[in-house]
Amino acid sequence: MVKLVFCLVVVLYVSLCYAGKKVEVLKYLSRLNKPPIKSIKSPDGDIIDCVHISRQRAFDHPFLKNHTIKMEPNYHPTWINNNDIKVSSVMNEDGPSSSSKPSKHGTITQLWNSIGQCPKETIPVRRTKKEDVLRASSVKRYGKKGYSTFAKPNSIDPDLINQNGHQHAIAYAQGEFYGAKATMNVWNPKIHQPNEFSLSQIWILKGSFASDLNSIEAGWQVSPDLYGDNNTRLFIYWTSDAYQATGCYNLLCSGFIQTNNEIAMGASISPISQLHGSQFDITILIWKDPDEGNWWMQFGNGKVLGYWPATLFSYLTESASMIQWGGEVVNTASDGQHTTTQMGSGQFPQEGFGKASYFKNIQIVDESNSLRAPKDINTFSEQPNCYDVQTRNNGNWGTHFYYSGPGRNPNCP
Ligand SMILES: *[C@@H]1O[C@H](CO)[C@@H](O)[C@H](O)[C@H]1NC(C)=O
Ligand SMILES: *[C@@H]1O[C@H](CO)[C@@H](O)[C@H](O)[C@H]1NC(C)=O
């Protein structure tokens, strides 16, 4: 009898908790998913809501209540047009020996765009589903990176390395920066288990890595927990307190203000680069508007997507002090061994074009709003036997490097 009562209490408690979480999730979703003007069902299972531009999540932020949306930046960094020739074509860096390898004109698109388009004055928003939130450890943590996901290349504190198992293979520049640009090829790395991820991105950074880091990030990622599948997706991220209370992926919190009606943050991108085959890449430019201080983002060949208002930040209101380019994975080492989650193509950088992942035409924006190659770049990797990075400086690729790796292998047990 006691046993039965006990069981009943447990069952009641569990179902109440479950119901409680469900109500919390539904409430959260009704705040997150704004009523759409039109919805598009993408072949990859996503629903893309076309939300009126003035009703987007960003304007729930107390700082942005009276914000007047900017539809265009006041300035683009200069010589952006000179560079257009190089932007969408994948060129071989190594001259005649490798120019016989297949290399294709890479135009990356988003799948949902093949089904429909969002009308003017709306923005495409990937709808968050109940299952998406239920996969997160809590409603609060949904859409956020774990703590200490930064690479701290300067003064390497052993305690910080491998905390939460975040691993990097990056190149970085230090100085005073007003933006950054790069072209990176796009892959579909294998993820060992759902709570790990693999991404490739640009970081725009300033502040203390331990407490109040300001970061603006954009690139591509595979993250089963965040999206519920293994697709390669375009993403953005921001934080103003070292990934603690502020910031999130994509449009999952108030922050980034989107102006573009063609590209959805968090939506799948294709085609993907093939080992020994065609290479496809994306170009991302992030720069600070000298007049208003907002950080703008451009995707591909001139699509301005929107901006992070200056008021979101403490340090990035002025300038950035470090730019990073490269890859990051989570290694949970769940079975006592290093994860087999791949970074980039899953090949080591020594493999070069057609096999390794690259960042090319790496540039920074200087105080005169000009794009130029960084004076110095350094590289950093916690465990080069697992994921490595290698700079190169030849051919017509400007400043560039290869980075990537397979994770677990005989030298990375
Ligand atoms: C927004 O503007 C209204 C009217 O000008 C003003 O009363 C209100 O205080 C402003 N709110 C904020 C958060 O600035
Ligand atoms: C993602 O890939 C892993 C293997 O890498 C596989 O086990 C898993 O079922 C895939 N998940 C989905 C949702 O397709």
CSV table of C-alpha atoms and ligand atoms in Angstrom, one decimal:
chain,number,residue,atom,x,y,z
A,1,MET,CA,0.0,0.0,0.0
A,2,VAL,CA,2.8,2.4,1.0
A,3,LYS,CA,4.5,1.4,-2.2
A,4,LEU,CA,1.4,2.2,-4.3
A,5,VAL,CA,0.9,5.6,-2.7
A,6,PHE,CA,4.6,6.3,-3.2
A,7,CYS,CA,4.3,5.4,-6.9
A,8,LEU,CA,1.2,7.5,-7.4
A,9,VAL,CA,2.9,10.5,-5.8
A,10,VAL,CA,5.9,10.0,-8.1
A,11,VAL,CA,3.8,9.7,-11.2
A,12,LEU,CA,1.7,12.7,-10.2
A,13,TYR,CA,4.9,14.7,-9.5
A,14,VAL,CA,6.5,13.7,-12.8
A,15,SER,CA,3.4,14.5,-14.8
A,16,LEU,CA,3.0,17.9,-13.1
A,17,CYS,CA,6.6,18.8,-13.8
A,18,TYR,CA,6.1,17.7,-17.4
A,19,ALA,CA,2.9,19.8,-17.7
A,20,GLY,CA,4.7,22.7,-16.1
A,21,LYS,CA,7.5,22.6,-18.6
A,22,LYS,CA,5.1,22.2,-21.4
A,23,VAL,CA,3.2,25.4,-20.4
A,24,GLU,CA,6.4,27.2,-20.0
A,25,VAL,CA,7.5,26.1,-23.5
A,26,LEU,CA,4.2,27.1,-25.1
A,27,LYS,CA,4.4,30.5,-23.4
A,28,TYR,CA,7.9,31.0,-24.6
A,29,LEU,CA,7.0,30.0,-28.2
A,30,SER,CA,4.1,32.4,-28.3
A,31,ARG,CA,6.6,35.2,-27.4
A,32,LEU,CA,9.2,33.9,-29.8
A,33,ASN,CA,7.2,33.1,-33.0
A,34,LYS,CA,5.6,36.3,-34.2
A,35,PRO,CA,2.4,36.1,-36.2
A,36,PRO,CA,3.4,35.6,-39.9
A,37,ILE,CA,2.0,37.3,-42.9
A,38,LYS,CA,2.8,34.2,-44.9
A,39,SER,CA,4.5,30.8,-44.1
A,40,ILE,CA,6.6,28.7,-46.4
A,41,LYS,CA,7.2,24.9,-45.8
A,42,SER,CA,10.7,24.1,-46.8
A,43,PRO,CA,11.6,20.7,-48.2
A,44,ASP,CA,14.0,20.2,-45.2
A,45,GLY,CA,11.1,20.3,-42.7
A,46,ASP,CA,11.6,23.9,-41.6
A,47,ILE,CA,8.8,26.4,-41.6
A,48,ILE,CA,9.8,29.8,-42.6
A,49,ASP,CA,7.5,32.6,-41.4
A,50,CYS,CA,7.4,35.9,-43.2
A,51,VAL,CA,7.1,38.3,-40.3
A,52,HIS,CA,6.5,42.0,-40.8
A,53,ILE,CA,9.8,43.8,-40.4
A,54,SER,CA,8.5,46.0,-37.6
A,55,ARG,CA,7.2,43.0,-35.6
A,56,GLN,CA,10.5,41.1,-35.4
A,57,ARG,CA,11.7,39.8,-32.1
A,58,ALA,CA,14.5,42.5,-31.8
A,59,PHE,CA,12.0,45.1,-30.9
A,60,ASP,CA,11.0,43.3,-27.7
A,61,HIS,CA,14.3,44.5,-26.3
A,62,PRO,CA,13.8,47.4,-23.7
A,63,PHE,CA,16.7,49.3,-25.4
A,64,LEU,CA,15.1,49.0,-28.8
A,65,LYS,CA,11.5,50.0,-27.9
A,66,ASN,CA,11.8,53.3,-29.7
A,67,HIS,CA,14.4,52.2,-32.2
A,68,THR,CA,13.8,53.5,-35.7
A,69,ILE,CA,14.8,50.7,-38.1
A,70,LYS,CA,17.6,51.5,-40.6
A,71,MET,CA,17.0,49.9,-44.0
A,72,GLU,CA,20.5,50.6,-45.3
A,73,PRO,CA,23.9,51.3,-43.8
A,74,ASN,CA,25.3,54.8,-44.2
A,75,TYR,CA,28.6,53.4,-45.5
A,76,HIS,CA,30.1,50.3,-47.0
A,77,PRO,CA,33.8,49.7,-46.4
A,78,THR,CA,35.6,51.0,-49.5
A,79,TRP,CA,36.8,48.8,-52.3
A,80,ILE,CA,34.1,46.3,-51.7
A,81,ASN,CA,33.2,46.5,-55.4
A,82,ASN,CA,36.7,45.9,-56.5
A,83,ASN,CA,36.5,42.6,-54.8
A,84,ASP,CA,33.3,41.3,-56.4
A,85,ILE,CA,35.2,39.5,-59.1
A,86,LYS,CA,36.6,37.1,-56.5
A,87,VAL,CA,33.7,36.7,-54.2
A,88,SER,CA,31.6,33.9,-55.7
A,89,SER,CA,34.1,32.0,-57.7
A,90,VAL,CA,36.3,29.3,-56.2
A,91,MET,CA,39.7,29.8,-57.5
A,92,ASN,CA,42.6,27.5,-57.1
A,93,GLU,CA,45.5,28.9,-55.1
A,94,ASP,CA,48.3,26.6,-56.1
A,95,GLY,CA,48.7,27.2,-59.8
A,96,PRO,CA,48.7,24.8,-62.7
A,97,SER,CA,49.3,21.6,-60.8
A,98,SER,CA,45.9,21.8,-59.0
A,99,SER,CA,44.0,23.9,-61.5
A,100,SER,CA,43.0,20.7,-63.3
A,101,LYS,CA,41.0,19.7,-60.3
A,102,PRO,CA,37.3,20.4,-60.5
A,103,SER,CA,36.4,23.7,-59.1
A,104,LYS,CA,32.9,25.2,-59.6
A,105,HIS,CA,31.2,28.5,-59.5
A,106,GLY,CA,29.6,28.2,-56.1
A,107,THR,CA,26.3,29.9,-55.6
A,108,ILE,CA,25.0,29.0,-52.2
A,109,THR,CA,21.2,29.2,-51.7
A,110,GLN,CA,18.7,28.3,-49.0
A,111,LEU,CA,16.3,25.5,-49.7
A,112,TRP,CA,13.1,27.2,-48.6
A,113,ASN,CA,13.7,29.8,-51.4
A,114,SER,CA,12.9,27.1,-54.0
A,115,ILE,CA,9.3,27.0,-52.6
A,116,GLY,CA,8.5,30.6,-52.1
A,117,GLN,CA,9.6,34.1,-51.2
A,118,CYS,CA,8.9,36.5,-48.4
A,119,PRO,CA,7.1,39.7,-49.6
A,120,LYS,CA,8.7,43.2,-49.2
A,121,GLU,CA,8.5,44.6,-45.7
A,122,THR,CA,8.7,41.2,-44.2
A,123,ILE,CA,11.7,39.1,-43.0
A,124,PRO,CA,12.0,35.3,-43.2
A,125,VAL,CA,12.2,33.8,-39.7
A,126,ARG,CA,12.8,30.1,-39.1
A,127,ARG,CA,9.9,29.0,-36.9
A,128,THR,CA,10.9,27.4,-33.5
A,129,LYS,CA,9.0,24.3,-32.8
A,130,LYS,CA,8.1,22.7,-29.4
A,131,GLU,CA,10.5,19.9,-30.0
A,132,ASP,CA,13.3,22.4,-30.6
A,133,VAL,CA,12.9,23.9,-27.2
A,134,LEU,CA,12.3,20.5,-25.5
A,135,ARG,CA,15.7,19.3,-26.7
A,136,ALA,CA,17.4,22.1,-24.7
A,137,SER,CA,18.4,21.6,-21.1
A,138,SER,CA,16.0,24.4,-20.2
A,139,VAL,CA,13.9,27.1,-21.8
A,140,LYS,CA,16.5,29.6,-20.5
A,141,ARG,CA,19.4,27.9,-22.2
A,142,TYR,CA,17.6,27.4,-25.6
A,143,GLY,CA,19.4,29.2,-28.4
A,144,LYS,CA,22.5,29.9,-26.4
A,145,LYS,CA,26.0,28.6,-26.7
A,146,GLY,CA,27.5,27.0,-23.6
A,147,TYR,CA,29.9,29.0,-21.4
A,148,SER,CA,33.4,29.7,-22.4
A,149,THR,CA,33.0,28.9,-26.0
A,150,PHE,CA,35.7,31.4,-27.0
A,151,ALA,CA,39.2,30.6,-27.9
A,152,LYS,CA,41.6,32.5,-25.7
A,153,PRO,CA,44.7,32.4,-27.7
A,154,ASN,CA,46.7,35.1,-25.9
A,155,SER,CA,47.4,34.1,-22.4
A,156,ILE,CA,46.4,30.5,-22.4
A,157,ASP,CA,44.9,29.6,-19.0
A,158,PRO,CA,45.0,25.8,-18.7
A,159,ASP,CA,41.8,25.9,-16.6
A,160,LEU,CA,39.9,27.5,-19.4
A,161,ILE,CA,41.0,25.1,-22.0
A,162,ASN,CA,38.7,22.2,-22.7
A,163,GLN,CA,36.2,23.6,-20.2
A,164,ASN,CA,32.9,22.3,-21.6
A,165,GLY,CA,35.1,20.7,-24.2
A,166,HIS,CA,34.9,23.5,-26.8
A,167,GLN,CA,37.8,23.1,-29.2
A,168,HIS,CA,39.1,25.5,-31.9
A,169,ALA,CA,41.4,25.7,-34.8
A,170,ILE,CA,41.5,29.4,-35.7
A,171,ALA,CA,43.5,32.3,-37.1
A,172,TYR,CA,43.4,35.6,-35.3
A,173,ALA,CA,44.5,39.2,-35.6
A,174,GLN,CA,44.8,41.8,-32.8
A,175,GLY,CA,44.6,45.6,-33.1
A,176,GLU,CA,41.8,48.1,-33.5
A,177,PHE,CA,39.2,46.9,-36.0
A,178,TYR,CA,35.9,48.1,-37.4
A,179,GLY,CA,34.9,44.9,-39.2
A,180,ALA,CA,36.1,41.8,-40.9
A,181,LYS,CA,35.5,39.8,-44.1
A,182,ALA,CA,36.3,36.3,-45.4
A,183,THR,CA,35.3,33.6,-47.8
A,184,MET,CA,34.9,30.1,-46.3
A,185,ASN,CA,34.0,26.8,-48.0
A,186,VAL,CA,31.0,25.0,-46.7
A,187,TRP,CA,30.9,21.4,-45.4
A,188,ASN,CA,28.7,19.0,-43.6
A,189,PRO,CA,30.8,17.6,-40.8
A,190,LYS,CA,29.6,14.5,-39.0
A,191,ILE,CA,28.5,15.1,-35.4
A,192,HIS,CA,29.2,12.3,-32.9
A,193,GLN,CA,26.2,13.0,-30.7
A,194,PRO,CA,23.3,15.5,-30.6
A,195,ASN,CA,24.7,17.8,-27.9
A,196,GLU,CA,27.9,18.4,-29.8
A,197,PHE,CA,28.2,20.8,-32.7
A,198,SER,CA,30.6,21.9,-35.4
A,199,LEU,CA,30.8,25.4,-36.8
A,200,SER,CA,33.0,27.7,-38.9
A,201,GLN,CA,32.7,31.4,-38.4
A,202,ILE,CA,34.1,34.9,-38.0
A,203,TRP,CA,34.4,36.3,-34.4
A,204,ILE,CA,34.4,40.1,-33.8
A,205,LEU,CA,35.6,40.5,-30.2
A,206,LYS,CA,36.4,42.9,-27.4
A,207,GLY,CA,36.3,42.7,-23.6
A,208,SER,CA,37.4,40.3,-20.9
A,209,PHE,CA,37.2,36.7,-22.0
A,210,ALA,CA,36.3,35.7,-18.4
A,211,SER,CA,33.4,38.0,-17.7
A,212,ASP,CA,32.2,40.6,-20.1
A,213,LEU,CA,33.4,39.6,-23.6
A,214,ASN,CA,31.5,41.3,-26.4
A,215,SER,CA,31.2,39.0,-29.4
A,216,ILE,CA,29.6,39.1,-32.8
A,217,GLU,CA,29.7,35.9,-34.8
A,218,ALA,CA,28.5,34.6,-38.1
A,219,GLY,CA,29.2,31.5,-40.2
A,220,TRP,CA,27.8,28.0,-40.9
A,221,GLN,CA,27.1,25.3,-38.4
A,222,VAL,CA,25.8,21.8,-37.9
A,223,SER,CA,24.0,21.5,-34.5
A,224,PRO,CA,21.5,18.6,-34.0
A,225,ASP,CA,20.4,19.9,-30.6
A,226,LEU,CA,19.6,23.4,-31.8
A,227,TYR,CA,17.9,22.4,-35.1
A,228,GLY,CA,16.9,18.8,-34.8
A,229,ASP,CA,18.9,17.6,-37.8
A,230,ASN,CA,22.4,17.3,-39.3
A,231,ASN,CA,21.9,20.0,-42.0
A,232,THR,CA,24.5,22.7,-42.6
A,233,ARG,CA,23.0,26.1,-41.7
A,234,LEU,CA,23.8,29.8,-41.9
A,235,PHE,CA,23.9,31.3,-38.4
A,236,ILE,CA,24.7,34.4,-36.4
A,237,TYR,CA,25.4,34.8,-32.7
A,238,TRP,CA,26.1,37.7,-30.3
A,239,THR,CA,26.8,38.2,-26.6
A,240,SER,CA,27.8,41.2,-24.4
A,241,ASP,CA,28.7,39.3,-21.3
A,242,ALA,CA,30.9,36.3,-22.3
A,243,TYR,CA,27.9,34.0,-23.2
A,244,GLN,CA,26.2,34.3,-19.8
A,245,ALA,CA,22.9,36.1,-19.7
A,246,THR,CA,22.9,38.1,-23.0
A,247,GLY,CA,22.8,37.0,-26.6
A,248,CYS,CA,21.7,34.0,-28.7
A,249,TYR,CA,21.8,32.3,-32.0
A,250,ASN,CA,20.0,33.8,-35.0
A,251,LEU,CA,16.8,35.7,-34.1
A,252,LEU,CA,16.1,33.6,-31.0
A,253,CYS,CA,16.3,36.6,-28.7
A,254,SER,CA,16.1,40.4,-29.2
A,255,GLY,CA,19.2,41.7,-30.7
A,256,PHE,CA,20.0,41.5,-34.4
A,257,ILE,CA,17.6,43.6,-36.5
A,258,GLN,CA,17.0,41.9,-39.9
A,259,THR,CA,16.3,44.0,-43.0
A,260,ASN,CA,16.6,41.4,-45.7
A,261,ASN,CA,13.7,39.4,-47.0
A,262,GLU,CA,15.6,36.7,-48.9
A,263,ILE,CA,17.9,35.0,-46.3
A,264,ALA,CA,16.7,33.3,-43.2
A,265,MET,CA,19.0,33.0,-40.2
A,266,GLY,CA,19.4,29.4,-39.1
A,267,ALA,CA,18.1,28.0,-42.4
A,268,SER,CA,19.9,25.3,-44.4
A,269,ILE,CA,22.3,26.2,-47.1
A,270,SER,CA,23.4,24.2,-50.1
A,271,PRO,CA,25.2,22.9,-52.1
A,272,ILE,CA,28.0,21.6,-49.8
A,273,SER,CA,31.7,21.1,-50.8
A,274,GLN,CA,32.6,17.6,-51.8
A,275,LEU,CA,35.8,15.8,-50.9
A,276,HIS,CA,38.0,15.7,-54.1
A,277,GLY,CA,35.1,17.4,-55.8
A,278,SER,CA,33.4,20.8,-56.3
A,279,GLN,CA,34.0,23.4,-53.6
A,280,PHE,CA,31.3,25.9,-52.6
A,281,ASP,CA,31.9,28.8,-50.3
A,282,ILE,CA,30.2,31.7,-48.7
A,283,THR,CA,31.5,35.3,-48.1
A,284,ILE,CA,30.6,37.2,-44.9
A,285,LEU,CA,31.4,40.8,-44.2
A,286,ILE,CA,30.6,42.5,-40.9
A,287,TRP,CA,31.4,46.1,-40.4
A,288,LYS,CA,30.7,49.0,-38.1
A,289,ASP,CA,28.7,52.0,-39.5
A,290,PRO,CA,31.0,55.0,-38.7
A,291,ASP,CA,28.0,57.3,-38.1
A,292,GLU,CA,25.6,55.3,-35.9
A,293,GLY,CA,27.9,52.6,-34.6
A,294,ASN,CA,25.7,49.7,-35.6
A,295,TRP,CA,27.4,46.5,-36.8
A,296,TRP,CA,26.1,45.5,-40.3
A,297,MET,CA,26.3,42.1,-41.9
A,298,GLN,CA,26.5,41.3,-45.6
A,299,PHE,CA,26.2,37.8,-47.0
A,300,GLY,CA,27.6,36.6,-50.4
A,301,ASN,CA,27.8,39.1,-53.2
A,302,GLY,CA,26.2,42.2,-51.7
A,303,LYS,CA,23.1,41.0,-49.8
A,304,VAL,CA,22.9,43.2,-46.7
A,305,LEU,CA,21.1,41.2,-44.1
A,306,GLY,CA,20.7,43.6,-41.2
A,307,TYR,CA,22.6,44.9,-38.1
A,308,TRP,CA,23.4,44.6,-34.4
A,309,PRO,CA,22.5,47.9,-32.8
A,310,ALA,CA,25.4,49.5,-31.0
A,311,THR,CA,23.3,49.7,-27.9
A,312,LEU,CA,23.5,46.0,-27.4
A,313,PHE,CA,27.2,46.2,-26.5
A,314,SER,CA,29.6,47.7,-24.0
A,315,TYR,CA,33.0,47.4,-25.7
A,316,LEU,CA,31.9,47.0,-29.2
A,317,THR,CA,30.3,50.4,-29.1
A,318,GLU,CA,33.8,51.6,-30.0
A,319,SER,CA,35.8,49.0,-32.0
A,320,ALA,CA,36.9,45.4,-31.9
A,321,SER,CA,40.3,44.4,-30.5
A,322,MET,CA,40.5,40.9,-31.9
A,323,ILE,CA,39.1,39.1,-35.0
A,324,GLN,CA,39.1,35.4,-35.2
A,325,TRP,CA,38.4,33.1,-38.2
A,326,GLY,CA,38.1,29.4,-38.1
A,327,GLY,CA,36.3,26.4,-36.6
A,328,GLU,CA,34.9,25.3,-33.3
A,329,VAL,CA,33.5,21.9,-32.1
A,330,VAL,CA,32.2,20.6,-28.8
A,331,ASN,CA,34.0,17.5,-27.5
A,332,THR,CA,31.9,16.0,-24.7
A,333,ALA,CA,34.3,13.0,-24.6
A,334,SER,CA,31.2,11.0,-23.5
A,335,ASP,CA,32.7,7.6,-23.8
A,336,GLY,CA,36.1,8.6,-22.3
A,337,GLN,CA,37.6,9.1,-25.7
A,338,HIS,CA,37.9,12.2,-27.9
A,339,THR,CA,34.7,12.8,-29.9
A,340,THR,CA,34.6,11.8,-33.6
A,341,THR,CA,32.8,15.0,-34.4
A,342,GLN,CA,34.5,16.5,-37.4
A,343,MET,CA,35.6,20.1,-37.9
A,344,GLY,CA,35.0,21.4,-41.4
A,345,SER,CA,35.7,18.7,-44.0
A,346,GLY,CA,37.1,16.4,-41.3
A,347,GLN,CA,40.5,16.3,-43.1
A,348,PHE,CA,43.7,17.9,-41.7
A,349,PRO,CA,44.8,21.3,-43.2
A,350,GLN,CA,47.9,19.7,-44.7
A,351,GLU,CA,45.6,18.0,-47.2
A,352,GLY,CA,45.1,21.3,-49.0
A,353,PHE,CA,42.6,22.3,-51.6
A,354,GLY,CA,39.7,20.0,-52.4
A,355,LYS,CA,40.1,18.2,-49.1
A,356,ALA,CA,40.7,20.6,-46.2
A,357,SER,CA,38.5,23.5,-45.2
A,358,TYR,CA,39.7,27.0,-46.0
A,359,PHE,CA,39.2,30.7,-45.2
A,360,LYS,CA,40.5,32.9,-48.0
A,361,ASN,CA,40.7,36.6,-48.8
A,362,ILE,CA,40.8,37.4,-45.1
A,363,GLN,CA,40.4,41.1,-44.5
A,364,ILE,CA,39.8,43.5,-41.7
A,365,VAL,CA,38.1,47.0,-41.7
A,366,ASP,CA,40.4,49.7,-40.4
A,367,GLU,CA,39.6,53.0,-38.8
A,368,SER,CA,39.2,54.7,-42.2
A,369,ASN,CA,36.5,52.2,-43.1
A,370,SER,CA,38.8,50.5,-45.6
A,371,LEU,CA,39.1,46.8,-46.2
A,372,ARG,CA,42.6,45.5,-46.2
A,373,ALA,CA,44.6,42.3,-45.3
A,374,PRO,CA,45.5,42.1,-41.6
A,375,LYS,CA,49.1,42.9,-40.8
A,376,ASP,CA,49.7,39.8,-38.8
A,377,ILE,CA,47.7,36.8,-38.2
A,378,ASN,CA,48.5,34.1,-35.6
A,379,THR,CA,47.0,30.6,-35.3
A,380,PHE,CA,45.7,28.7,-32.3
A,381,SER,CA,44.5,25.2,-31.7
A,382,GLU,CA,44.0,23.5,-28.3
A,383,GLN,CA,44.8,20.0,-29.7
A,384,PRO,CA,46.5,20.1,-33.1
A,385,ASN,CA,46.4,16.3,-33.3
A,386,CYS,CA,42.6,16.5,-33.3
A,387,TYR,CA,41.9,19.8,-35.2
A,388,ASP,CA,44.6,21.9,-36.8
A,389,VAL,CA,45.2,25.1,-38.6
A,390,GLN,CA,47.8,26.1,-41.2
A,391,THR,CA,48.3,29.6,-42.8
A,392,ARG,CA,49.4,29.9,-46.4
A,393,ASN,CA,50.4,32.9,-48.4
A,394,ASN,CA,50.6,32.3,-52.1
A,395,GLY,CA,48.5,32.6,-55.2
A,396,ASN,CA,45.6,34.9,-55.6
A,397,TRP,CA,43.7,34.0,-52.4
A,398,GLY,CA,45.2,36.9,-50.4
A,399,THR,CA,45.6,36.0,-46.7
A,400,HIS,CA,44.3,32.5,-46.2
A,401,PHE,CA,44.5,29.4,-44.2
A,402,TYR,CA,43.4,25.8,-44.0
A,403,TYR,CA,41.8,24.4,-40.8
A,404,SER,CA,39.9,21.3,-39.9
A,405,GLY,CA,40.3,17.8,-38.6
A,406,PRO,CA,38.6,14.5,-37.9
A,407,GLY,CA,38.6,14.6,-34.1
A,408,ARG,CA,39.4,11.1,-32.7
A,409,ASN,CA,42.2,9.3,-34.5
A,410,PRO,CA,45.3,7.4,-33.3
A,411,ASN,CA,47.1,10.7,-32.4
A,412,CYS,CA,44.0,12.0,-30.7
A,413,PRO,CA,42.6,9.2,-28.6
B,1,LIG,C1,9.7,56.0,-26.2
B,1,LIG,O1,9.1,57.2,-26.7
B,1,LIG,C2,8.0,57.6,-26.0
B,1,LIG,C3,7.4,58.8,-26.7
B,1,LIG,O2,8.4,59.7,-27.2
B,1,LIG,C4,8.5,58.0,-24.5
B,1,LIG,O3,7.4,58.4,-23.8
B,1,LIG,C5,9.2,56.8,-23.9
B,1,LIG,O4,9.7,57.1,-22.7
B,1,LIG,C6,10.3,56.2,-24.8
B,1,LIG,N1,10.7,54.9,-24.2
B,1,LIG,C7,12.0,54.6,-24.1
B,1,LIG,C8,12.4,53.3,-23.6
B,1,LIG,O5,12.9,55.4,-24.5
B,2,LIG,C1,22.7,12.8,-37.5
B,2,LIG,O1,23.8,12.1,-37.8
B,2,LIG,C2,24.1,11.0,-36.8
B,2,LIG,C3,25.4,10.3,-37.3
B,2,LIG,O2,26.4,11.2,-37.5
B,2,LIG,C4,23.0,10.0,-36.8
B,2,LIG,O3,23.2,9.0,-35.9
B,2,LIG,C5,21.7,10.8,-36.5
B,2,LIG,O4,20.6,9.9,-36.6
B,2,LIG,C6,21.5,12.0,-37.4
B,2,LIG,N1,20.3,12.7,-37.0
B,2,LIG,C7,19.3,13.1,-37.8
B,2,LIG,C8,18.2,13.8,-37.1
B,2,LIG,O5,19.3,12.8,-38.9
